[in-house]
Amino acid sequence: RYQVLGQGVLLLSGVVQTIPSLALLCFLIPVFGIGMAPSLIALFLYGLLPIVQNTHVGLISIDPKLIEVSKVLGLRGIRRLNRIELPLASRSILGGIKTSAIINVGTTTLAALIGAGGYGVPIVTGLALNDIPTVLEGAIPAAVMALFVHVLFEGLGRWLIPKGLR
């Protein structure tokens, strides 16, 4: 509804996405310290672009005739958004959330560099020691977790997306 605001949000989330992961973590350390907090904030910021972009695409790609019909039926504002627009855009929105979640599984391993732990610890240790089996101790579970997240979102799609829109 607000094109300028929408483009501003897309631009801002795109700019955040262009900051290298390690640099963003380093920017957050002076403000939030070392450990879990800057890692979670960085993951949240990196997760925004796919969600915002897919939500935008899903909402603007709704057939204008359907929006007009909803207006004729008396649906306005939040009711139209909840009953017509979000269900129609749900596939695209869920796709953005799924993409964001899978990317974040891989990006999370960088959090080990600032003391947040996780699967990144054996990866970083293995890289420092030039020990491939140690690297794989972190990389394989992270890859399996990404596959699990993918399967989870496929199931959620079957449950959340209205049957006629699948």
Coordinates of C-alpha atoms in Angstrom, one line a residue:
R1 CA 0.0 0.0 0.0
Y2 CA 2.9 2.3 0.7
Q3 CA 5.3 1.9 -2.2
V4 CA 8.0 4.4 -0.9
L5 CA 8.0 2.8 2.5
G6 CA 8.1 -0.7 1.0
Q7 CA 11.0 0.2 -1.2
G8 CA 12.8 1.7 1.8
V9 CA 12.5 -1.5 3.8
L10 CA 13.7 -3.5 0.8
L11 CA 16.7 -1.2 0.3
L12 CA 17.6 -1.3 4.0
S13 CA 17.4 -5.1 4.3
G14 CA 19.4 -5.3 1.0
V15 CA 22.1 -3.1 2.4
V16 CA 22.4 -5.2 5.6
Q17 CA 22.7 -8.3 3.4
T18 CA 25.7 -6.8 1.6
I19 CA 27.8 -6.5 4.8
P20 CA 30.1 -9.5 5.1
S21 CA 29.0 -11.9 7.9
L22 CA 32.3 -11.6 9.9
A23 CA 32.3 -7.9 9.6
L24 CA 28.8 -7.6 10.9
L25 CA 29.7 -9.8 13.9
C26 CA 32.7 -7.5 14.5
F27 CA 30.5 -4.4 14.3
L28 CA 28.1 -5.9 16.9
I29 CA 30.8 -7.0 19.4
P30 CA 31.4 -3.5 20.9
V31 CA 27.7 -3.0 21.4
F32 CA 26.6 -6.4 22.6
G33 CA 29.8 -8.1 23.7
I34 CA 31.1 -11.5 22.7
G35 CA 28.9 -14.6 22.6
M36 CA 25.3 -15.4 21.8
A37 CA 23.7 -11.9 21.7
P38 CA 25.6 -10.5 18.7
S39 CA 25.2 -13.8 16.9
L40 CA 21.4 -13.9 17.2
I41 CA 21.2 -10.2 16.2
A42 CA 23.4 -10.9 13.1
L43 CA 21.3 -13.9 12.2
F44 CA 18.1 -11.9 12.5
L45 CA 19.5 -9.1 10.3
Y46 CA 20.7 -11.6 7.7
G47 CA 17.4 -13.4 7.7
L48 CA 15.4 -10.3 6.8
L49 CA 16.1 -9.9 3.1
P50 CA 14.6 -13.2 1.8
I51 CA 11.6 -12.8 4.0
V52 CA 11.0 -9.1 3.1
Q53 CA 11.7 -9.7 -0.6
N54 CA 9.4 -12.8 -0.9
T55 CA 6.6 -11.1 1.1
H56 CA 6.8 -8.1 -1.1
V57 CA 6.7 -10.2 -4.3
G58 CA 3.9 -12.3 -3.0
L59 CA 1.7 -9.3 -2.1
I60 CA 2.4 -7.3 -5.3
S61 CA 1.8 -10.3 -7.5
I62 CA -1.8 -10.8 -6.3
D63 CA -4.3 -10.4 -9.2
P64 CA -5.7 -6.8 -9.0
K65 CA -9.1 -8.3 -9.9
L66 CA -9.1 -10.3 -6.6
I67 CA -8.3 -7.1 -4.6
E68 CA -11.1 -5.3 -6.4
V69 CA -13.6 -8.1 -5.6
S70 CA -12.6 -8.0 -1.9
K71 CA -13.2 -4.3 -1.9
V72 CA -16.7 -4.8 -3.4
L73 CA -17.4 -7.4 -0.8
G74 CA -16.6 -4.8 1.9
L75 CA -13.2 -6.1 3.1
R76 CA -10.9 -3.2 4.0
G77 CA -7.6 -2.8 5.6
I78 CA -6.5 -5.5 8.0
R79 CA -9.5 -7.8 7.3
R80 CA -8.6 -7.8 3.6
L81 CA -4.9 -8.4 4.4
N82 CA -5.7 -11.3 6.8
R83 CA -8.5 -13.0 4.7
I84 CA -7.4 -12.4 1.1
E85 CA -3.9 -11.0 0.6
L86 CA -1.8 -13.1 3.1
P87 CA -3.4 -16.4 2.2
L88 CA -2.8 -15.7 -1.5
A89 CA 0.8 -14.6 -0.8
S90 CA 1.5 -17.4 1.7
R91 CA 3.5 -19.7 -0.6
S92 CA 5.9 -16.9 -1.4
I93 CA 6.1 -15.7 2.2
L94 CA 6.8 -19.2 3.5
G95 CA 9.4 -19.6 0.7
G96 CA 11.2 -16.6 2.0
I97 CA 11.1 -17.8 5.6
K98 CA 12.4 -21.2 4.5
T99 CA 15.2 -19.7 2.5
S100 CA 16.2 -17.5 5.4
A101 CA 16.1 -20.4 7.9
I102 CA 18.3 -22.6 5.7
I103 CA 20.8 -19.8 5.1
N104 CA 20.9 -19.1 8.8
V105 CA 21.8 -22.7 9.6
G106 CA 25.0 -22.3 7.6
T107 CA 25.7 -18.8 8.8
T108 CA 25.4 -19.8 12.4
T109 CA 28.6 -21.7 12.2
L110 CA 30.4 -18.3 12.0
A111 CA 29.2 -17.5 15.5
A112 CA 31.9 -19.8 16.8
L113 CA 34.4 -17.1 15.9
I114 CA 33.0 -14.8 18.6
G115 CA 32.5 -17.4 21.3
A116 CA 28.9 -18.4 20.7
G117 CA 29.8 -22.1 20.2
G118 CA 27.8 -24.5 18.1
Y119 CA 28.8 -26.6 15.1
G120 CA 31.2 -23.8 14.1
V121 CA 33.6 -24.7 16.9
P122 CA 34.9 -28.0 15.3
I123 CA 34.9 -26.3 11.9
V124 CA 37.1 -23.4 13.2
T125 CA 39.3 -25.8 15.2
G126 CA 39.7 -28.1 12.2
L127 CA 40.6 -25.2 10.0
A128 CA 43.2 -23.9 12.5
L129 CA 44.8 -27.4 12.8
N130 CA 44.3 -28.2 9.0
D131 CA 42.4 -31.3 10.2
I132 CA 39.6 -32.2 7.8
P133 CA 37.9 -34.9 10.0
T134 CA 37.5 -32.2 12.7
V135 CA 36.1 -29.8 10.2
L136 CA 33.6 -32.5 9.1
E137 CA 32.5 -33.0 12.7
G138 CA 30.9 -29.6 12.5
A139 CA 30.1 -29.4 8.8
I140 CA 28.2 -32.6 8.5
P141 CA 25.7 -32.0 11.3
A142 CA 25.2 -28.4 10.0
A143 CA 24.4 -29.8 6.6
V144 CA 22.0 -32.4 8.1
M145 CA 20.3 -29.6 10.1
A146 CA 19.9 -27.6 6.9
L147 CA 18.2 -30.6 5.3
F148 CA 16.0 -31.1 8.3
V149 CA 14.9 -27.4 8.2
H150 CA 14.1 -27.9 4.5
V151 CA 11.9 -30.9 5.2
L152 CA 10.3 -29.2 8.2
F153 CA 9.3 -26.2 6.0
E154 CA 7.9 -28.5 3.3
G155 CA 5.7 -30.1 6.0
L156 CA 4.7 -26.6 7.3
G157 CA 3.8 -25.6 3.8
R158 CA 1.3 -28.4 3.5
W159 CA -0.2 -27.4 6.8
L160 CA -0.1 -23.6 6.6
I161 CA -0.8 -22.9 2.9
P162 CA -4.5 -23.2 2.1
K163 CA -5.3 -26.4 0.1
G164 CA -6.5 -24.6 -3.0
L165 CA -3.3 -22.6 -3.2
R166 CA -0.8 -25.5 -3.0

